[in-house]
Short mmCIF file of C-alpha atoms and ligand atoms in Angstrom, two decimals:
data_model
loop_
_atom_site.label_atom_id
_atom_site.label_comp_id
_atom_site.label_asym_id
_atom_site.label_seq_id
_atom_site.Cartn_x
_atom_site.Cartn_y
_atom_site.Cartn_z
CA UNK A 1 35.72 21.49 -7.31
CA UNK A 2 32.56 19.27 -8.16
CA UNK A 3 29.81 19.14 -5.94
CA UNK A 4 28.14 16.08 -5.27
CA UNK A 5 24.72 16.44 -6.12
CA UNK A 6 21.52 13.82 -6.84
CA UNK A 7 19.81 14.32 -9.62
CA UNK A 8 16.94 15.52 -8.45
CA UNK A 9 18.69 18.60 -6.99
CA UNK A 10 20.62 19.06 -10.16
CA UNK A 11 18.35 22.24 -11.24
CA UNK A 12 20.27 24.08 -8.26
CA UNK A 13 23.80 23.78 -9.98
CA UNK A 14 22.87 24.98 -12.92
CA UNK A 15 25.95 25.90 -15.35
CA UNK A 16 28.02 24.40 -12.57
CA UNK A 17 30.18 20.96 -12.74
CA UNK A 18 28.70 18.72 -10.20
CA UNK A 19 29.60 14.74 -9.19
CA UNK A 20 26.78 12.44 -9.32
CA UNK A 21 26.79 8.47 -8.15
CA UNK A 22 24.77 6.15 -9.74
CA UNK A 23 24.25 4.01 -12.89
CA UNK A 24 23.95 3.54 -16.57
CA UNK A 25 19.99 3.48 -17.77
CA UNK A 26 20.97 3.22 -21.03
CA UNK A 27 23.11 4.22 -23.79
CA UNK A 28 22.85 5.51 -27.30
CA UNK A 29 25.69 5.93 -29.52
CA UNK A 30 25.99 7.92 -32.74
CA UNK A 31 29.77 8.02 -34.07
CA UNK A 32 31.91 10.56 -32.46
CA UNK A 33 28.90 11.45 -29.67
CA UNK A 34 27.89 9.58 -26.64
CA UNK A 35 23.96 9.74 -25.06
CA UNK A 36 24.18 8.02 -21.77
CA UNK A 37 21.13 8.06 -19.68
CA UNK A 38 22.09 7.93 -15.88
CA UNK A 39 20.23 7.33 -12.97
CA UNK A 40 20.61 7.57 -9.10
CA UNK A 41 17.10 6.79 -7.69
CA UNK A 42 15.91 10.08 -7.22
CA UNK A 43 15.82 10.40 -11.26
CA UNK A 44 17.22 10.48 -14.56
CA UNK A 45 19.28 12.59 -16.99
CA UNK A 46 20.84 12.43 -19.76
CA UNK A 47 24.52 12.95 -20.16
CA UNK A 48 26.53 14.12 -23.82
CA UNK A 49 29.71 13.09 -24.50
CA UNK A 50 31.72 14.26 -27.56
CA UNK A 51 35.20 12.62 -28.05
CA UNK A 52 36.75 15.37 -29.22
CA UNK A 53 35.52 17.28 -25.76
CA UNK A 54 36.75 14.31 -23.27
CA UNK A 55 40.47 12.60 -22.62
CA UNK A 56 40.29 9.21 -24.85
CA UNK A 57 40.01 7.16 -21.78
CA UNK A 58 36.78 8.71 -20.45
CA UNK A 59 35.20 8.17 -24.17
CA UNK A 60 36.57 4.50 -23.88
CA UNK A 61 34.96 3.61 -20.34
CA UNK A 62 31.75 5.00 -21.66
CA UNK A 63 31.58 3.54 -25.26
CA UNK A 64 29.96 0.17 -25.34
CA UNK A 65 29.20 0.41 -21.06
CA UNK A 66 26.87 -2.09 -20.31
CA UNK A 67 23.67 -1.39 -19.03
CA UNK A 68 23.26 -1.33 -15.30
CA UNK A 69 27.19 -0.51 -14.79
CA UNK A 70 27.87 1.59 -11.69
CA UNK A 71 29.11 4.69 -12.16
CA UNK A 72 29.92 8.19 -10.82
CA UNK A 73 30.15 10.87 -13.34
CA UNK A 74 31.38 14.27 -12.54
CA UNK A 75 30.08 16.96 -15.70
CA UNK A 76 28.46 20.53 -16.05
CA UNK A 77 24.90 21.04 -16.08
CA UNK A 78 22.95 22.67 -18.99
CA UNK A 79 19.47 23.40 -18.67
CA UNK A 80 17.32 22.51 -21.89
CA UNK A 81 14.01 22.40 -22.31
CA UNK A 82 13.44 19.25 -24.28
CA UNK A 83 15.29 17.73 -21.75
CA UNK A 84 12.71 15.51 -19.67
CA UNK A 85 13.46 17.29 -16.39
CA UNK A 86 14.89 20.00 -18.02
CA UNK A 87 18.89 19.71 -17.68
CA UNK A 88 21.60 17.79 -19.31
CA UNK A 89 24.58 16.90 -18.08
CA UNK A 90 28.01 17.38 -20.24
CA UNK A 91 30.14 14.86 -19.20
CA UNK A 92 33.90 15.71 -18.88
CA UNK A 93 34.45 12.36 -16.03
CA UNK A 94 33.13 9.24 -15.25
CA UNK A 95 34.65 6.19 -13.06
CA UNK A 96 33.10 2.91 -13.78
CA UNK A 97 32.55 1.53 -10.01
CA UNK A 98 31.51 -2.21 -11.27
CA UNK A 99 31.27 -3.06 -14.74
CA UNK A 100 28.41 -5.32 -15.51
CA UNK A 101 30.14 -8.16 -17.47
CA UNK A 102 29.29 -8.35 -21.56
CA UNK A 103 29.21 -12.11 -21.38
CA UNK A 104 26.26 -12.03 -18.60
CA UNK A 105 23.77 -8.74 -19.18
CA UNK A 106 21.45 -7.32 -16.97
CA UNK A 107 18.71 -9.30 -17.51
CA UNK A 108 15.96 -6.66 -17.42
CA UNK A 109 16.24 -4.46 -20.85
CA UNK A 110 14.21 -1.72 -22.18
CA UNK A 111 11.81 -3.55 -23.84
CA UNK A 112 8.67 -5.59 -22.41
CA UNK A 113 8.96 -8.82 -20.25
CA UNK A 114 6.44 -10.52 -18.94
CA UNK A 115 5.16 -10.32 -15.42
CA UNK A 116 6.43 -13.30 -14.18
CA UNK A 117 10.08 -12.70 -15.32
CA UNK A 118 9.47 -9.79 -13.90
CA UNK A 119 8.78 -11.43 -10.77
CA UNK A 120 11.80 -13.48 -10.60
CA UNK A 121 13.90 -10.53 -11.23
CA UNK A 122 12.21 -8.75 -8.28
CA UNK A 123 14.93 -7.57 -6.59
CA UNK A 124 16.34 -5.83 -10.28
CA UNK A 125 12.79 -4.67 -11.40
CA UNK A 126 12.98 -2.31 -8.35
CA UNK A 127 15.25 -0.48 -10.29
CA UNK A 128 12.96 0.85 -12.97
CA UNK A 129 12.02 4.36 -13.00
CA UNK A 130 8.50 3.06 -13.14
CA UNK A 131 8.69 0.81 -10.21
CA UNK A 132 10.89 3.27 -8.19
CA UNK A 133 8.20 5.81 -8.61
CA UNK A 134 5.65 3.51 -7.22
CA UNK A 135 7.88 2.88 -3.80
CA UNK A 136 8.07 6.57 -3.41
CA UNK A 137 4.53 6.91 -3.46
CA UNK A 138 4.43 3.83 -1.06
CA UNK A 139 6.72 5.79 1.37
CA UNK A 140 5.10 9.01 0.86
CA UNK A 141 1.46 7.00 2.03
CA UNK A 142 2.76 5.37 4.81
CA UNK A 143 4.71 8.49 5.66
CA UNK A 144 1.30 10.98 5.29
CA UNK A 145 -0.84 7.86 7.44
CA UNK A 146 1.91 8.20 10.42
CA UNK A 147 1.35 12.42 10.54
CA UNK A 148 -2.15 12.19 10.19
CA UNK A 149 -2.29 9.90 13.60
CA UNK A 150 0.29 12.06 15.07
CA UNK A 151 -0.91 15.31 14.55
CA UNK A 152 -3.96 14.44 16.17
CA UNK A 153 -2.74 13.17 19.47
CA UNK A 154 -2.13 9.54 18.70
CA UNK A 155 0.17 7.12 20.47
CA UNK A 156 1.70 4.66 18.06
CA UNK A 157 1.74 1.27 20.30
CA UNK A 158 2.88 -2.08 18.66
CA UNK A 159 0.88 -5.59 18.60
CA UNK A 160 2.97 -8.61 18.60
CA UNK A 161 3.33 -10.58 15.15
CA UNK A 162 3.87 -13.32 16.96
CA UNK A 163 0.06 -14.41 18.67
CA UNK A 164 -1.66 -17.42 20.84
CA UNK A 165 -4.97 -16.83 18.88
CA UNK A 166 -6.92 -15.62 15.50
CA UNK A 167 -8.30 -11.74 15.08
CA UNK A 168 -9.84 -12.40 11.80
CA UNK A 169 -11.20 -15.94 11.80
CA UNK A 170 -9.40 -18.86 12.28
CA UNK A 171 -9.30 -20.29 8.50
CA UNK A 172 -6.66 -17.54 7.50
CA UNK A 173 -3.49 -18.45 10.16
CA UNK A 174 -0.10 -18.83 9.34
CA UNK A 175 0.83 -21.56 12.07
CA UNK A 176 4.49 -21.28 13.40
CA UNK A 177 6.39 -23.74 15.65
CA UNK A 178 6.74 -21.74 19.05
CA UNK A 179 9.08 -23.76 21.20
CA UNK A 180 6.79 -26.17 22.57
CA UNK A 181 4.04 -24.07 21.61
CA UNK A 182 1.69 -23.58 18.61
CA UNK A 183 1.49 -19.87 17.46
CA UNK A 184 0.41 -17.64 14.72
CA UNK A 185 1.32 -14.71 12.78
CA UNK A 186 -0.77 -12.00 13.54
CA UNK A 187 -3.31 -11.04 11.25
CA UNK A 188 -4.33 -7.64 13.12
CA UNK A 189 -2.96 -5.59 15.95
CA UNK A 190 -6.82 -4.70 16.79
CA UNK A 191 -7.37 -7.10 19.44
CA UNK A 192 -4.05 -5.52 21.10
CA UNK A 193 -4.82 -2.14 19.94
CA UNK A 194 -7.97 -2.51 21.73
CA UNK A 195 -6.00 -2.82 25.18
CA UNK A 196 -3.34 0.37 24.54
CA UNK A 197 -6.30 2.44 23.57
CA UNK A 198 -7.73 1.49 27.33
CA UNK A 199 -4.34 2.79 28.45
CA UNK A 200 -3.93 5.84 26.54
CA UNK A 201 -7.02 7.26 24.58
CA UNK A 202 -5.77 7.08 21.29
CA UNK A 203 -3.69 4.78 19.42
CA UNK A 204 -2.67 3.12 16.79
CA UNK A 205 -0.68 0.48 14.87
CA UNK A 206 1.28 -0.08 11.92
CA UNK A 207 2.98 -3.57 10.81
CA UNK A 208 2.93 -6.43 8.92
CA UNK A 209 0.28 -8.67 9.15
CA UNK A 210 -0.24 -12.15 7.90
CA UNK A 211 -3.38 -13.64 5.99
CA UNK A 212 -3.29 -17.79 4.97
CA UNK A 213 -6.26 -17.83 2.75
CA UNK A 214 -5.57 -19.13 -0.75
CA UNK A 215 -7.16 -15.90 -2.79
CA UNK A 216 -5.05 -15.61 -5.73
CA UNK A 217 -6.98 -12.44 -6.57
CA UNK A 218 -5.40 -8.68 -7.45
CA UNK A 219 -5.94 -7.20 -3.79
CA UNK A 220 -4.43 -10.22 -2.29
CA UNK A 221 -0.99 -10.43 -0.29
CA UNK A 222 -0.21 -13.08 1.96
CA UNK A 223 1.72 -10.68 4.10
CA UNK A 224 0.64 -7.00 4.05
CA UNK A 225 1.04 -3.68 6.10
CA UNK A 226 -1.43 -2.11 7.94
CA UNK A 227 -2.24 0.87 9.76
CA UNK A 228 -4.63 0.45 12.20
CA UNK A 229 -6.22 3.00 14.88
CA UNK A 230 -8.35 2.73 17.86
CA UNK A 231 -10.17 5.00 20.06
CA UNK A 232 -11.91 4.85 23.53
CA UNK A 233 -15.28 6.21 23.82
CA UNK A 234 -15.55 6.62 19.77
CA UNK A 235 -18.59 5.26 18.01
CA UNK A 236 -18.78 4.11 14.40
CA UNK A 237 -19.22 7.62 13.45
CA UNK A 238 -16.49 8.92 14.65
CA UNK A 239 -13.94 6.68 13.19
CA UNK A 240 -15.90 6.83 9.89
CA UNK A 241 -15.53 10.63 10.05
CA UNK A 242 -11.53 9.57 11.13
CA UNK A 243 -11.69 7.05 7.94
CA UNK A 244 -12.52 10.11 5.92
CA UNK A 245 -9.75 12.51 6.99
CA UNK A 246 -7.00 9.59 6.69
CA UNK A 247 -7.88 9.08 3.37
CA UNK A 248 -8.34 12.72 1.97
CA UNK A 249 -4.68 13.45 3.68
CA UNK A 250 -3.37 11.22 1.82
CA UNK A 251 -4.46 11.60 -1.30
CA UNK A 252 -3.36 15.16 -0.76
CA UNK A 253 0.07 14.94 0.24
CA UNK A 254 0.37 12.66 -2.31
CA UNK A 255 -1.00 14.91 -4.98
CA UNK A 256 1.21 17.87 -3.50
CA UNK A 257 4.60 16.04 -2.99
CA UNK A 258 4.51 12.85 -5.37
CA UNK A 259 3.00 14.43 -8.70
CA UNK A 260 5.96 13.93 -10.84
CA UNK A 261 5.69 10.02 -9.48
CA UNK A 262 2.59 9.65 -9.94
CA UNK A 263 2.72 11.21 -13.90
CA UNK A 264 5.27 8.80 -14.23
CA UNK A 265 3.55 5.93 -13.41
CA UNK A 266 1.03 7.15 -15.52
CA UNK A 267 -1.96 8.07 -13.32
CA UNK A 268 -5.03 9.72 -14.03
CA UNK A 269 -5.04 12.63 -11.60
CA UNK A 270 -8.19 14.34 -12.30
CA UNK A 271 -9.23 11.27 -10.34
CA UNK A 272 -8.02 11.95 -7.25
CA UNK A 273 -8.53 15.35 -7.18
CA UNK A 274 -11.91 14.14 -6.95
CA UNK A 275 -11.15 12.30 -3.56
CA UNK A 276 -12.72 15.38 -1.37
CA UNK A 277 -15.03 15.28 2.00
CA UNK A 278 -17.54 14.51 2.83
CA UNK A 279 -17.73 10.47 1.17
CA UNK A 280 -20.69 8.89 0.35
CA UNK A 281 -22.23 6.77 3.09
CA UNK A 282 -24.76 4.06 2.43
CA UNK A 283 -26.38 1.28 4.37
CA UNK A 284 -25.21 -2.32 3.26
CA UNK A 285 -29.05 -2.21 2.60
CA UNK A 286 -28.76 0.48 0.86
CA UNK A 287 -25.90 -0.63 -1.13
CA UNK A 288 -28.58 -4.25 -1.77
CA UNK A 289 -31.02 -2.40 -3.35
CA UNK A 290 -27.84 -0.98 -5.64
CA UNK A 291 -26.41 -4.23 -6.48
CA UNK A 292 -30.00 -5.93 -7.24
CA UNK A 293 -30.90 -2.87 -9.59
CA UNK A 294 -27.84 -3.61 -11.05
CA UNK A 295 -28.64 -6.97 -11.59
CA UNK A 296 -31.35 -5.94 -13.40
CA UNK A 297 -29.93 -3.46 -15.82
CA UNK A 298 -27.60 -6.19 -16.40
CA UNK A 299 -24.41 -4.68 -14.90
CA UNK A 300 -23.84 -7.70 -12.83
CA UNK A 301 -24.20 -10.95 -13.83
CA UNK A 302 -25.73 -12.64 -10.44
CA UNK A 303 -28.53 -10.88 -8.40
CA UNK A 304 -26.87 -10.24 -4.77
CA UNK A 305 -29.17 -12.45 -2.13
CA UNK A 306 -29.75 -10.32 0.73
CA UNK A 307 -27.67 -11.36 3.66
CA UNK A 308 -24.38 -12.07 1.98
CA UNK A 309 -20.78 -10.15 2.00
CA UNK A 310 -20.28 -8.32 -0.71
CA UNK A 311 -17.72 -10.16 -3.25
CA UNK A 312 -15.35 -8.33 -6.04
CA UNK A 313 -17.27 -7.50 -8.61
CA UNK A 314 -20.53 -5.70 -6.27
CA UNK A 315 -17.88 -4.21 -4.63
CA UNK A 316 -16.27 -2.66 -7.94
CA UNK A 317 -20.25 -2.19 -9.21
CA UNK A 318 -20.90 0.16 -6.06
CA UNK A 319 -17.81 1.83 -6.39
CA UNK A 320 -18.66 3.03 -10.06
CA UNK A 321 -21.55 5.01 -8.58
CA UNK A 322 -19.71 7.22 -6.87
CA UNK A 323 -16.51 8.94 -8.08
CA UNK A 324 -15.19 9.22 -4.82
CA UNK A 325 -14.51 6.63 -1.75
CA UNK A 326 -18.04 5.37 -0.58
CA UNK A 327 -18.73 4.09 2.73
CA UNK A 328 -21.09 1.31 3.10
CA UNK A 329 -21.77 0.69 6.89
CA UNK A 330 -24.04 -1.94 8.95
CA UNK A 331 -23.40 -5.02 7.07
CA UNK A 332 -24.99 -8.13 8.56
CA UNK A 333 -23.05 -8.98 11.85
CA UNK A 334 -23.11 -12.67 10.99
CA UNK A 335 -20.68 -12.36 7.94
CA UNK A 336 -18.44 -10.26 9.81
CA UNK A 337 -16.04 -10.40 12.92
CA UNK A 338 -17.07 -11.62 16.02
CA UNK A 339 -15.94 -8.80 18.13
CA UNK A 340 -18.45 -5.92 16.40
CA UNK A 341 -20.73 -4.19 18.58
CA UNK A 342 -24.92 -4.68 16.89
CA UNK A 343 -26.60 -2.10 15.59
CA UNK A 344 -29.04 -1.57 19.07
CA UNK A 345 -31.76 -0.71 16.52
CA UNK A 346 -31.02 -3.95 14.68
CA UNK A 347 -29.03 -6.27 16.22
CA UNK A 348 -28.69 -8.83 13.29
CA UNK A 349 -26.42 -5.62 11.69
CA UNK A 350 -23.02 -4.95 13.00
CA UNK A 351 -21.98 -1.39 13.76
CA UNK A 352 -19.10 -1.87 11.01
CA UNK A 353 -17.67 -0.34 7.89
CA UNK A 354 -16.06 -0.99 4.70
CA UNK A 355 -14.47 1.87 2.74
CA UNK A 356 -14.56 0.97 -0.84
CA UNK A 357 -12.30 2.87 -3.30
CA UNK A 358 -13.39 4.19 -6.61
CA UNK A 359 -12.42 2.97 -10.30
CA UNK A 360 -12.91 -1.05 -9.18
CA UNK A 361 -10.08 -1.19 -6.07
CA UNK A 362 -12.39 -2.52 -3.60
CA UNK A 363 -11.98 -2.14 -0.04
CA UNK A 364 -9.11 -0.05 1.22
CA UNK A 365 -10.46 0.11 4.96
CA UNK A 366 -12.63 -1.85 7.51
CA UNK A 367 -13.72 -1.12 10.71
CA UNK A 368 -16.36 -1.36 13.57
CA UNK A 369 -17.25 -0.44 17.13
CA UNK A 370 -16.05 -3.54 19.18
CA UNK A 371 -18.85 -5.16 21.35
CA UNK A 372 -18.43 -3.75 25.40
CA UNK A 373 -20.53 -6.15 26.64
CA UNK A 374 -18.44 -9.10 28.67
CA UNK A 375 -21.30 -11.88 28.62
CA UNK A 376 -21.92 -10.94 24.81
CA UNK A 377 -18.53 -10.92 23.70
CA UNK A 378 -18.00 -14.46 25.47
CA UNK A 379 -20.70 -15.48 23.68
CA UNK A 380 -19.57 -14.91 20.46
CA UNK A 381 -15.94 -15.81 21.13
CA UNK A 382 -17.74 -19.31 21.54
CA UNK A 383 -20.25 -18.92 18.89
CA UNK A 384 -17.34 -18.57 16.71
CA UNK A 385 -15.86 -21.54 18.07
CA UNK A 386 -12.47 -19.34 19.29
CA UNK A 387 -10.51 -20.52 21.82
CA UNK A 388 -11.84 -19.19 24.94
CA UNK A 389 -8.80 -19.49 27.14
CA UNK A 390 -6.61 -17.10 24.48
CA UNK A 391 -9.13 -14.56 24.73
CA UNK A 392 -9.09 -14.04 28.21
CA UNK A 393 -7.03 -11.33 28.52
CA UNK A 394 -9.18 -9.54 25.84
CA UNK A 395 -12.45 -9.95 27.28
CA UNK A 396 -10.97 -8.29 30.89
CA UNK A 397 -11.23 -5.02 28.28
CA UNK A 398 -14.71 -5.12 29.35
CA UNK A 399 -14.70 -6.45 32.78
CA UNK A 400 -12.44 -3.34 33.99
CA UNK A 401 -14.03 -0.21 32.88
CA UNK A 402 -14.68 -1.13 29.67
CA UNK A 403 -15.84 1.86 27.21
CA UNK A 404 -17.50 1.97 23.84
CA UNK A 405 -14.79 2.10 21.29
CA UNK A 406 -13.93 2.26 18.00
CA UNK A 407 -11.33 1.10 15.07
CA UNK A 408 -10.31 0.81 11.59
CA UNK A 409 -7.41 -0.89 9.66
CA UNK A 410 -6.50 0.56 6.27
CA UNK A 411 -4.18 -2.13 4.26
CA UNK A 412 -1.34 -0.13 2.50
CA UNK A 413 -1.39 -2.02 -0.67
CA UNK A 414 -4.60 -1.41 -1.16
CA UNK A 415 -4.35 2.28 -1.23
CA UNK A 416 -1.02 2.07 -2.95
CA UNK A 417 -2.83 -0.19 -5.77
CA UNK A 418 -5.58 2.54 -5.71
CA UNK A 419 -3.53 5.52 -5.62
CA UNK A 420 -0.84 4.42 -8.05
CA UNK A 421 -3.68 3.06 -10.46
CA UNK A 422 -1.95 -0.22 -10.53
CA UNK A 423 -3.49 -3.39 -12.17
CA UNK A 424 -2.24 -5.51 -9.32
CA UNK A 425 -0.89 -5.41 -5.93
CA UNK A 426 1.98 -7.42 -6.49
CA UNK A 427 3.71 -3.75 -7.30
CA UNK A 428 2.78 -1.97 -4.54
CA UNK A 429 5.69 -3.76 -2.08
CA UNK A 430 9.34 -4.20 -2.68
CA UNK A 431 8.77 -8.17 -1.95
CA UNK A 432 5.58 -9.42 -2.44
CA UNK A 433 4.37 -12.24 -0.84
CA UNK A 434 1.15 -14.16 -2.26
CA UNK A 435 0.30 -17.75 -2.91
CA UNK A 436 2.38 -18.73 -5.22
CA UNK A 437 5.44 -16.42 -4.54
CA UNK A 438 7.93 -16.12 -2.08
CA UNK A 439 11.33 -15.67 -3.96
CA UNK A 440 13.17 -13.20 -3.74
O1 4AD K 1 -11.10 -5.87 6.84
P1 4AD K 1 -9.93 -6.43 7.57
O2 4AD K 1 -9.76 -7.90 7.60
O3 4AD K 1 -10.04 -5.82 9.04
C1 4AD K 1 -9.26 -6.09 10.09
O4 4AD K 1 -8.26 -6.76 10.07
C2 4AD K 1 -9.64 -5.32 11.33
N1 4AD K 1 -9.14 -6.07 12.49
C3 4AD K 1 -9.07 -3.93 11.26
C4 4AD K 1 -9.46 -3.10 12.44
O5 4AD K 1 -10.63 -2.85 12.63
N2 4AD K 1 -8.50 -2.64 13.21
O6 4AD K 1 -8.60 -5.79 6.98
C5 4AD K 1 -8.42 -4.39 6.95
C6 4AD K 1 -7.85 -3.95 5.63
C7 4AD K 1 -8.73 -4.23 4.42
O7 4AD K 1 -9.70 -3.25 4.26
C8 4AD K 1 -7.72 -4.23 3.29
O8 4AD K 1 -7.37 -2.91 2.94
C9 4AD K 1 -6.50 -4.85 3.96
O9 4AD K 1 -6.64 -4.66 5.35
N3 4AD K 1 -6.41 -6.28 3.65
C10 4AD K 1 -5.55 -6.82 2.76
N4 4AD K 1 -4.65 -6.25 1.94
C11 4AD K 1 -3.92 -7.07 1.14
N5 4AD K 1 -4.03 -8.41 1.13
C12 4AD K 1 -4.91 -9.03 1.95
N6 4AD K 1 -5.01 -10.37 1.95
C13 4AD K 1 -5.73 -8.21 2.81
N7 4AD K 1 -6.70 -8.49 3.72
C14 4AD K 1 -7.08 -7.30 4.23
MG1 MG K 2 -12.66 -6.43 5.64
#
């Protein structure tokens, strides 16, 4: 009897007939000899098929199969070395489960489409080896994120999608009818993060969240996933020193478990075996004084005016310095979030950070400690023209034994994008949603 096998297990049954379910990559024919190249989502192989070796209907089923056809093939594994991952399979069986019909091809061939076919053929593109690879490094991020919060005594609580009031300034909503209600998608659990972590030390979140603004850059989803954690009594050193460890783990366990992936997808991994504590950590100041000099030597093309949030291209300058993440912390509070504790030695700085990531991927990760003083945070909540009533919940955080604390949020895609090496976030998510996309 076969067994049924996957064909990344297939090395185990070597010389052995096995079943595997899947589908037809491809197919080369040379006269009397068959080359299909089957898949299964954990990999592919490449199958032989001699007529003389196989009853005339199994020859028949195969000869002319149509690309994408569904298929489980029962043959005996041969181990060769030119083989990409090192075994062949002889077919003796196959059973075509759904033929994919001659008159109406799978639209997605071997050779090059552009990205925006692509696009429309979302939900098929998934399919390629390439883009398959990149999902399992997805998984194997989020996956490494979750055990690096769990191992360390972390509660996983959920926010609400589903929110009376902005996190992230107001001119980013997604507005959705709420009975007789106006609500919003949530664009960070922080705010509700915030209150768990008053309840049980450590937390954090992981979700969707939901971002309006009309950015048709690279790093830009409308709807992205982030993990997000928060800690009572932690300053901005602590969670910068927590930023650090997140990111190291994961390019770790990516490195140990997703190599073959990420060799697939073609990534430079020299490069992230670079990605090693401690990170560099310089003062938005600091990182000024950079971005002017770099003005100068004629590496950017506008000189940064103190005072300003650093856009794309400083961030991707600053980044080059460095061949590993670099932390740039105490940007001016007044181009950041209105719920960031000031620097006591300088209170027109907000105790904040922005994790940039190397090789031009721009910030993976921001974070701050959150302002514990009630009258101040009131203040800014109407400073920022917020509405106070939704917020009052949020400021009781300080009102009843309110603590110094301390968060981040990485955004998945972001690291995937970075990780992967990928032009573009668009790949980094089975369905990407951005400005000008929402099908499939
Ligand atoms: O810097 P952001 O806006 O910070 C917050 O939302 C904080 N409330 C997080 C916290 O302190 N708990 O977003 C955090 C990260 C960014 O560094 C980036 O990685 C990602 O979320 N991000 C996006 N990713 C894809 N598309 C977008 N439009 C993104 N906006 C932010
Ligand atoms: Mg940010």
């Amino acid at each position: 009897m076969a067994a049924l096998t996957t064909i990344s297990d297939i090395g185990t049954h070597e010389g052995q007939a096995v079943i595997i379910r899947g589908w037809l990559y491809n197919l080369r024919e040379s006269g009397k000899l068959l080359f299909p190249i089957f898949r299964d989502g954990t990999g592919t192989i490449q199958g032989v098929v001699a007529k003389n070796a196989v009853a005339p209907e199994v020859f028949d089923a195969l000869k002319g199969l149509t690309q994408e056809s569904s298929v489980i093939v029962e043959g005996k594994v041969r181990a060769d070395k030119r083989a990409p991952g090192g075994y062949e399979l002889d077919v003796n069986n196959v059973q075509v489960v759904q033929r994919v019909p001659d008159s109406d091809p799978y639209p997605i061939s071997l050779k090059e489409h552009g990205v925006d076919f692509l696009m429309e053929h979302r939900h098929l593109w998934v399919r390629s080896p390439r883009q398959a690879a990149i999902l399992r490094v997805r998984a194997e991020i989020i996956k490494a994120a979750r055990d690096y919060f769990d191992d360390r005594g972390f509660v996983l609580t959920d926010p609400p999608i589903l929110t009376p009031a902005a996190c992230e300034g107001t001119t980013t909503l997604f507005p959705v009818d709420y009975f007789d209600e106006q609500a919003f998608l949530t664009q960070s659990g922080q705010l509700y993060i915030e209150a768990t972590a008053m309840a049980l030390g450590k937390v954090y979140s992981f979700g969707p969240t939901f971002r309006a603004e009309k950015s048709k850059t690279r790093r830009h989803l409308t709807e992205f996933w982030m993990v997000e954690p928060e800690v009572a009594y932690a300053t901005l050193d602590d969670i910068m020193e927590l930023a650090e460890g997140l990111i190291t783990t994961i390019v770790q366990r990516c490195l140990e478990r997703r190599r073959r992936e990420l060799e697939t997808i073609g990534r430079d991994l020299s490069k992230l075996e670079q990605v090693t504590a401690p990170f560099p950590r310089i003062t938005y100041d600091e990182a000024v004084k950079k971005l002017q000099e770099g003005f100068e030597k004629g590496a950017l093309e506008t000189k940064f005016e103190y005072g300003g949030d650093l856009g794309a291209p400083d961030e991707t300058y600053l980044a080059s310095q460095f061949d590993k993440p670099v932390m740039v912390h105490r940007y001016p509070a007044k181009v950041k979030a209105f719920y960031m504790e000031p620097d006591p030695q300088r209170p027109d700085l907000a105790l904040c950070v922005d994790v940039l990531a190397p090789e031009g991927y721009g910030e993976i990760i921001g974070g701050s400690q959150r302002i514990g003083s009630y009258e101040q945070l009131r203040q800014r909540i109407q400073e920022h023209d917020l509405p106070e009533e939704a917020f009052k919940w949020y400021l009781d955080l300080r009102k009843y034994g309110g603590v110094p604390h301390s968060g981040f949020g990485m955004g998945i895609e972001r690291a995937v994008a970075w990780i992967c090496g990928l032009e573009h976030v668009r790949e980094t998510i089975p369905f990407p949603r951005m400005l000008h996309r929402m099908y499939p």
